[in-house]
Coordinates of C-alpha atoms and ligand atoms in Angstrom, one line a residue:
M1 CA -52.0 7.2 53.7
L2 CA -49.5 10.1 53.3
V3 CA -46.5 10.1 51.0
I4 CA -43.8 12.8 51.4
G5 CA -41.7 13.3 48.5
L6 CA -38.3 15.0 49.1
D7 CA -37.1 15.8 45.5
G8 CA -33.5 14.6 45.0
Y9 CA -32.8 13.6 48.6
P10 CA -30.0 10.9 48.5
C11 CA -30.3 7.7 50.4
S12 CA -26.6 8.2 51.5
L13 CA -27.0 11.5 52.7
L14 CA -30.3 10.5 54.6
S15 CA -28.5 7.6 56.2
D16 CA -25.6 9.6 57.2
Q17 CA -27.8 12.2 58.9
I18 CA -29.7 9.6 60.6
A19 CA -26.5 8.1 61.8
R20 CA -25.2 11.3 63.5
A21 CA -28.9 12.5 64.5
A22 CA -28.6 15.8 62.3
L23 CA -32.6 15.4 61.7
P24 CA -33.1 14.5 65.4
R25 CA -37.0 14.1 65.0
L26 CA -37.0 12.1 61.6
S27 CA -34.0 10.0 63.1
N28 CA -36.2 8.7 65.8
L29 CA -38.8 7.4 63.1
L30 CA -36.4 6.4 60.5
R31 CA -34.3 4.5 62.8
E32 CA -37.2 2.0 63.2
S33 CA -36.4 0.6 59.7
L34 CA -33.7 2.4 57.8
P35 CA -34.5 4.0 54.4
V36 CA -33.8 1.8 51.5
R37 CA -32.0 2.8 48.5
M38 CA -33.8 2.9 45.4
E39 CA -33.0 3.4 41.7
S40 CA -34.5 6.1 39.3
V41 CA -35.0 6.7 35.5
Y42 CA -33.2 7.4 32.5
P43 CA -32.8 10.5 31.9
T44 CA -32.4 11.0 35.6
V45 CA -34.6 14.1 36.0
S46 CA -37.7 14.9 38.3
G47 CA -40.4 15.2 35.6
V48 CA -39.8 11.7 34.0
A49 CA -39.2 10.2 37.5
W50 CA -42.4 11.5 39.0
A51 CA -44.2 10.6 36.0
T52 CA -43.0 7.0 36.3
Y53 CA -44.0 7.1 39.9
M54 CA -47.5 8.6 39.2
T55 CA -48.3 6.0 36.3
G56 CA -46.2 2.7 37.2
R57 CA -45.2 2.8 33.7
N58 CA -42.0 3.6 31.6
P59 CA -41.5 6.7 29.5
G60 CA -42.6 4.5 26.6
N61 CA -46.0 4.3 28.2
H62 CA -46.2 7.6 30.1
R63 CA -44.7 9.7 27.4
I64 CA -42.6 12.3 29.6
F65 CA -39.1 11.8 28.1
G66 CA -37.3 14.7 29.7
F67 CA -38.1 18.2 30.7
I68 CA -37.9 19.6 27.1
D69 CA -39.2 17.7 24.2
R70 CA -39.7 18.2 20.5
K71 CA -42.5 18.2 18.2
Y72 CA -41.6 18.0 14.9
K73 CA -44.5 18.6 12.5
P74 CA -43.6 21.6 12.5
F75 CA -40.5 21.7 14.7
Q76 CA -41.3 23.2 18.1
L77 CA -39.6 22.9 21.6
V78 CA -42.0 22.1 24.2
I79 CA -41.8 21.7 28.1
P80 CA -43.9 18.5 28.6
D81 CA -46.6 19.0 31.6
S82 CA -49.5 17.0 32.7
R83 CA -51.4 16.9 29.3
H84 CA -48.6 15.1 28.0
I85 CA -49.0 12.1 30.0
G86 CA -50.3 9.3 27.9
C87 CA -52.0 7.0 30.6
R88 CA -53.8 7.4 34.0
T89 CA -52.2 8.2 37.3
L90 CA -52.5 6.8 40.6
W91 CA -54.5 9.7 41.7
T92 CA -57.2 9.0 38.9
L93 CA -57.2 5.5 39.9
L94 CA -57.4 6.2 43.6
G95 CA -60.2 8.8 43.4
E96 CA -62.2 6.6 40.8
S97 CA -62.2 3.9 43.4
G98 CA -63.8 6.0 46.3
H99 CA -60.4 7.3 48.0
P100 CA -60.5 10.9 48.0
I101 CA -57.1 12.5 47.3
I102 CA -55.0 15.7 48.3
V103 CA -51.9 15.9 46.1
V104 CA -49.5 19.2 46.4
N105 CA -46.9 20.2 44.2
V106 CA -45.9 16.9 42.4
P107 CA -43.8 17.6 39.3
L108 CA -45.9 17.1 36.3
T109 CA -49.2 17.6 37.8
Y110 CA -49.7 21.1 36.3
P111 CA -52.3 22.1 34.9
P112 CA -54.2 20.1 37.5
R113 CA -56.8 17.5 36.3
Q114 CA -60.0 17.1 37.7
V115 CA -59.5 14.8 40.5
N116 CA -61.8 13.0 43.4
G117 CA -60.2 15.7 45.9
I118 CA -57.7 18.5 45.6
L119 CA -54.7 18.8 43.4
V120 CA -52.5 21.6 43.7
G121 CA -50.0 21.5 40.5
G122 CA -46.2 21.8 40.6
F123 CA -43.3 24.0 39.3
L124 CA -44.6 24.6 35.7
C125 CA -47.4 26.7 36.9
P126 CA -46.8 30.2 36.1
D127 CA -49.8 31.8 38.1
I128 CA -51.3 30.9 41.4
A129 CA -54.9 31.5 40.0
R130 CA -54.4 28.3 37.8
V131 CA -52.4 26.0 40.2
A132 CA -55.2 24.4 41.9
Y133 CA -58.3 22.0 41.3
P134 CA -61.1 22.8 42.4
P135 CA -60.0 26.1 41.5
A136 CA -61.7 27.4 44.8
I137 CA -58.5 26.2 46.7
T138 CA -56.7 29.2 45.1
E139 CA -58.1 31.7 47.5
S140 CA -56.9 29.8 50.6
L141 CA -53.4 29.4 48.9
K142 CA -52.9 33.0 48.0
R143 CA -54.1 34.1 51.6
S144 CA -51.4 31.9 53.1
G145 CA -48.9 33.3 50.6
Y146 CA -48.1 30.0 49.2
I147 CA -45.0 29.9 46.7
I148 CA -45.3 27.7 43.9
D149 CA -41.6 27.3 43.3
A150 CA -38.7 28.8 45.1
E151 CA -36.7 31.3 42.9
T152 CA -33.3 30.1 41.9
G153 CA -31.9 33.4 41.1
Y154 CA -30.3 33.9 44.5
G155 CA -28.7 30.7 43.9
V156 CA -27.5 31.4 40.4
S157 CA -25.8 34.7 41.6
G158 CA -24.3 33.3 44.9
Q159 CA -26.4 35.1 47.3
W160 CA -26.4 32.4 49.7
N161 CA -28.1 33.8 52.7
S162 CA -31.1 35.2 50.6
F163 CA -31.3 31.9 48.9
L164 CA -31.6 30.1 52.2
D165 CA -34.1 32.5 53.4
H166 CA -36.2 32.3 50.5
L167 CA -36.1 28.4 50.2
E168 CA -37.1 28.2 54.1
T169 CA -40.1 30.6 53.6
T170 CA -41.2 28.5 50.6
L171 CA -40.8 25.5 52.7
E172 CA -42.7 26.5 55.6
R173 CA -45.7 28.1 53.4
R174 CA -46.0 24.8 51.3
I175 CA -46.0 22.6 54.5
A176 CA -48.5 25.0 56.3
A177 CA -50.9 25.1 53.4
F178 CA -50.7 21.3 53.0
I179 CA -51.6 20.7 56.7
G180 CA -54.5 23.4 56.1
L181 CA -55.7 21.6 53.3
I182 CA -55.6 17.8 55.2
D183 CA -57.0 19.3 58.4
H184 CA -60.0 20.6 56.6
H185 CA -60.8 18.4 53.7
E186 CA -61.6 14.7 53.4
W187 CA -59.0 12.4 52.3
S188 CA -57.6 8.8 52.1
F189 CA -54.6 9.5 50.0
A190 CA -52.3 12.7 50.5
Q191 CA -49.0 13.4 49.0
L192 CA -46.8 16.4 49.6
H193 CA -43.9 17.1 47.2
I194 CA -41.0 19.3 48.9
M195 CA -39.0 20.6 45.8
E196 CA -37.0 22.9 48.1
T197 CA -34.3 20.1 48.7
D198 CA -33.8 19.5 44.9
R199 CA -32.9 23.4 44.8
L200 CA -30.7 23.5 47.6
F201 CA -28.7 20.5 46.4
H202 CA -28.4 22.1 43.1
Y203 CA -26.9 25.3 44.4
L204 CA -25.2 24.3 47.9
W205 CA -24.2 20.7 47.5
K206 CA -20.5 21.7 48.6
A207 CA -22.2 23.2 52.0
V208 CA -24.3 19.9 52.3
E209 CA -21.0 17.9 51.8
R210 CA -19.5 20.4 54.4
D211 CA -16.7 21.6 52.0
F212 CA -17.9 25.2 51.9
D213 CA -17.9 28.5 53.9
P214 CA -18.6 27.6 57.5
G215 CA -21.3 30.2 58.0
I216 CA -23.2 28.9 54.9
T217 CA -22.7 25.2 56.0
G218 CA -24.1 26.3 59.4
R219 CA -27.1 27.7 57.5
V220 CA -27.5 24.9 55.6
D221 CA -27.8 22.7 58.9
Q222 CA -30.2 25.3 59.8
F223 CA -32.6 24.3 56.8
F224 CA -32.3 20.7 57.5
K225 CA -33.4 21.4 61.2
L226 CA -36.1 23.4 60.0
L227 CA -37.2 20.5 57.4
D228 CA -36.8 18.1 60.4
G229 CA -39.1 19.9 62.8
L230 CA -41.9 20.8 59.9
L231 CA -41.9 17.0 58.6
D232 CA -42.3 16.2 62.4
T233 CA -45.2 18.5 62.9
L234 CA -47.0 17.0 59.7
I235 CA -46.1 13.6 60.6
S236 CA -47.5 14.0 64.3
R237 CA -50.9 14.8 62.6
L238 CA -51.1 11.1 61.5
D239 CA -53.1 8.6 63.7
S240 CA -51.1 5.5 64.8
G241 CA -52.6 3.3 62.4
D242 CA -52.0 5.6 59.2
E243 CA -49.8 4.3 56.4
L244 CA -46.8 6.7 55.8
I245 CA -44.1 6.8 53.0
L246 CA -41.1 9.1 52.2
L247 CA -39.1 8.8 49.1
S248 CA -36.9 10.8 46.8
D249 CA -36.8 10.6 43.0
H250 CA -33.1 10.6 42.6
G251 CA -30.0 11.3 44.4
F252 CA -27.2 13.9 44.1
C253 CA -23.5 14.3 43.9
R254 CA -20.8 16.7 43.2
A255 CA -21.0 18.2 39.8
T256 CA -17.4 18.3 38.0
H257 CA -17.9 18.7 34.4
A258 CA -20.6 19.8 32.1
V259 CA -20.4 18.3 28.6
Q260 CA -21.9 20.1 25.7
L261 CA -23.2 17.6 23.3
N262 CA -24.2 19.8 20.6
R263 CA -20.9 21.3 20.4
L264 CA -19.4 18.0 20.2
L265 CA -21.9 17.1 17.4
Q266 CA -21.0 20.2 15.5
E267 CA -17.0 19.8 15.8
T268 CA -17.6 16.0 14.5
G269 CA -19.7 17.2 11.5
F270 CA -23.0 15.4 12.8
L271 CA -24.8 18.9 13.4
D272 CA -24.5 21.6 11.1
A273 CA -21.8 24.2 12.4
R274 CA -23.8 26.8 11.1
D275 CA -26.7 26.0 13.2
S276 CA -26.6 28.5 16.3
Q277 CA -29.9 28.9 17.6
P278 CA -30.4 29.1 21.1
V279 CA -32.6 26.6 22.7
G280 CA -36.2 27.7 22.3
H281 CA -35.9 28.7 18.7
D282 CA -38.2 27.0 16.3
E283 CA -36.1 26.3 13.7
P284 CA -35.0 22.4 13.2
P285 CA -31.3 21.9 13.7
G286 CA -29.5 20.9 10.5
G287 CA -27.4 18.1 9.8
Y288 CA -27.7 14.3 11.1
A289 CA -28.2 14.8 14.6
Y290 CA -28.8 17.2 17.5
S291 CA -29.1 17.1 21.5
L292 CA -31.5 17.8 23.9
M293 CA -30.9 18.2 27.6
P294 CA -30.0 16.1 29.3
G295 CA -28.3 13.7 27.0
R296 CA -30.8 12.6 24.4
I297 CA -29.8 12.7 20.7
F298 CA -32.3 12.8 18.1
M299 CA -31.6 12.0 14.4
N300 CA -32.9 14.3 11.3
L301 CA -34.5 11.4 9.3
K302 CA -36.1 11.6 5.9
N303 CA -39.9 10.9 6.1
R304 CA -39.9 11.1 10.1
E305 CA -38.9 14.8 10.5
P306 CA -40.1 16.9 7.5
W307 CA -36.8 18.8 7.3
G308 CA -34.6 15.5 7.5
R309 CA -32.3 14.8 4.8
T310 CA -31.1 11.1 6.1
E311 CA -32.4 8.1 4.4
P312 CA -33.7 6.0 7.3
D313 CA -31.6 3.1 6.0
R314 CA -28.5 5.1 7.4
R315 CA -30.1 5.2 10.9
D316 CA -28.0 2.5 12.3
E317 CA -24.7 3.2 10.8
I318 CA -24.9 6.9 12.1
L319 CA -26.0 6.0 15.4
N320 CA -23.0 3.6 15.5
R321 CA -20.6 6.3 14.5
I322 CA -22.0 8.5 17.2
T323 CA -22.0 5.9 19.9
S324 CA -18.4 5.0 19.1
L325 CA -17.6 8.9 19.0
L326 CA -18.9 9.4 22.4
S327 CA -17.3 6.1 23.8
S328 CA -14.1 7.6 23.1
I329 CA -14.7 11.0 24.9
K330 CA -12.6 11.2 28.0
I331 CA -13.1 13.3 31.2
P332 CA -10.2 15.8 30.9
G333 CA -7.2 14.9 33.0
T334 CA -8.5 11.2 33.1
D335 CA -8.9 7.9 31.1
R336 CA -12.5 7.7 32.2
C337 CA -15.2 7.9 29.5
A338 CA -17.5 10.8 30.3
F339 CA -20.7 8.5 29.8
K340 CA -21.6 5.6 31.5
R341 CA -24.0 4.2 29.0
I342 CA -25.0 5.0 25.6
C343 CA -28.3 3.4 24.7
R344 CA -30.8 3.3 22.1
S345 CA -34.3 4.1 23.2
A346 CA -35.5 0.7 22.7
E347 CA -32.8 -0.6 25.3
L348 CA -34.6 1.4 27.9
Y349 CA -38.2 1.9 26.9
R350 CA -40.9 0.1 25.4
G351 CA -44.5 1.1 24.7
N352 CA -47.0 2.8 22.6
Y353 CA -45.0 6.0 22.7
L354 CA -41.6 4.5 21.8
S355 CA -41.2 6.2 18.4
E356 CA -41.4 9.5 20.4
A357 CA -38.3 8.8 22.3
A358 CA -34.7 10.2 21.2
D359 CA -32.8 7.8 19.0
L360 CA -29.7 7.7 21.5
I361 CA -30.1 8.3 25.4
V362 CA -26.6 9.0 27.0
V363 CA -26.3 8.3 30.3
P364 CA -23.4 10.3 32.0
E365 CA -20.5 9.4 34.4
R366 CA -21.2 10.5 38.1
G367 CA -20.6 14.2 38.5
V368 CA -21.0 15.1 34.6
E369 CA -23.8 17.4 33.5
L370 CA -25.1 16.9 30.0
R371 CA -26.0 20.2 28.4
A372 CA -27.1 21.1 24.8
S373 CA -26.3 25.0 23.8
Y374 CA -25.8 25.4 20.3
A375 CA -23.4 28.2 21.0
A376 CA -21.3 26.6 23.3
G377 CA -17.4 27.7 23.4
A378 CA -16.0 24.0 24.1
V379 CA -17.2 20.7 24.6
F380 CA -16.1 20.5 28.2
E381 CA -17.1 23.2 30.6
T382 CA -17.3 23.6 34.4
S383 CA -20.5 23.0 35.5
K384 CA -22.3 26.2 37.0
L385 CA -24.0 23.9 39.5
Q386 CA -22.6 22.5 42.6
G387 CA -24.6 19.4 42.5
I388 CA -26.5 17.3 39.9
H389 CA -28.7 14.2 39.9
T390 CA -27.6 10.7 40.4
F391 CA -29.7 7.3 39.2
D392 CA -28.9 5.0 42.1
D393 CA -29.2 6.7 45.3
A394 CA -32.9 7.7 45.7
F395 CA -34.5 6.3 48.8
V396 CA -37.8 4.8 49.9
W397 CA -38.9 4.5 53.3
I398 CA -42.4 2.8 54.3
K399 CA -43.8 2.9 58.0
N400 CA -44.1 -0.6 59.3
R401 CA -43.5 -2.4 56.6
R402 CA -40.2 -4.1 55.0
V403 CA -39.1 -3.6 51.7
I404 CA -37.8 -6.6 50.4
H405 CA -37.7 -6.0 46.6
D406 CA -34.1 -6.8 46.0
R407 CA -33.4 -3.8 43.7
P408 CA -36.4 -1.2 44.2
N409 CA -37.0 1.1 41.5
I410 CA -39.3 4.3 41.7
I411 CA -41.6 2.2 39.3
D412 CA -42.4 -0.2 41.9
L413 CA -44.2 2.4 44.3
Y414 CA -47.3 2.4 42.0
P415 CA -48.1 -1.4 42.5
S416 CA -47.2 -1.1 46.2
I417 CA -49.3 1.8 47.0
L418 CA -52.0 0.0 45.2
E419 CA -51.5 -3.3 47.2
I420 CA -51.8 -1.2 50.4
F421 CA -55.1 0.0 49.3
A422 CA -55.9 -3.8 48.3
M423 CA -56.1 -2.5 44.5
S424 CA -54.3 -3.7 41.5
D425 CA -53.4 -2.5 38.0
P426 CA -52.6 -5.3 35.4
E427 CA -50.7 -2.9 33.5
A428 CA -48.4 -1.8 36.2
E429 CA -44.9 -2.3 35.0
G430 CA -43.2 -2.4 38.4
S431 CA -43.7 -5.0 41.3
S432 CA -44.5 -4.7 44.9
L433 CA -41.8 -3.9 47.3
F434 CA -43.2 -6.0 49.6
H435 CA -42.6 -9.4 47.8
Ligands
LIG1 ZN1 -32.8 18.9 40.0

């Protein structure tokens, strides 16, 4: 089985590209049975989504709640990686059942754990020497000029041609390295993750929507043509009976506003206004509550946080006040609330690690980016990104199989893949896409 993950690729975009043959080679394949729209996770970020995919469990059981998290004894901001995953993964289960695996670049796989096969970690890895299991694989990756993750600096500074050149080089080398691995090593499950799509959509979504400089829009079309050709080269190596799954972990839309939640909590007295530490500082924030990106609000509770001063029996009252405050925040110039849902952790998650989740999870309205700077000048800002993630527009496509689940979610891939391998996991939380 080959699984190709296209980070952030919206079902709506893919369907539109198939309809107008903008991906000529993939369109031929995908027309057989069109991609199916799929839901993602809250918060809608790649690490949480792929942890859900690879464990078949919700964040309350796999323990990845965002791309930044906090330890609180003592307070420290941490970037969760593969060591934080609190349960076993698809690769472990397949490998232990005698199916060798090759997995390349999936988020939350760094540092690479020992597997039955090969694992090349994802974008958190700072040094190619440490990216792969077994370590001997590193030499061939180095020789081929493998790039762990594209630099986004060109995107931040608007050097669009350099950005696209670099994305294309990263993509070409990633797919070439993956083909080298599957050609020369034994496997019965292989997964390639393409991160370059997410990077493109964040910085050049307007060009994807064909509402940008025509020259750059043409270059973005070229990027898609390159992706189409490279994926075709990869897929053509499969035998006709091989299983093939394509999927994304979330969708994308135009970014319209950024909301600085810590600024809002400061202005309304919930977060100590004297706190102006940049994110990354190891000092706990004062006051009742603070936010970590994206959209998670933690309270400072006595007996839970060592520095907390709020009595635990006031938790409900304060969370209710924050919820009603957030419900009153309108997108400037509209009467629409900036947030779609404001949830207690137990409404979204269940499991062994539920107590580590944020007290509130704020789901933004479409186009709204949730930020958490302690030094923001205003609650509402213009987003620096062109595109941001959406929850309900991921996709899944499975060769020669019909997805008949009425509301597919990324958590359903795990039991579906196991079913294809005639395996099961009684603790899987999703349900098969084929029933
Ligand atoms: Zn992203």
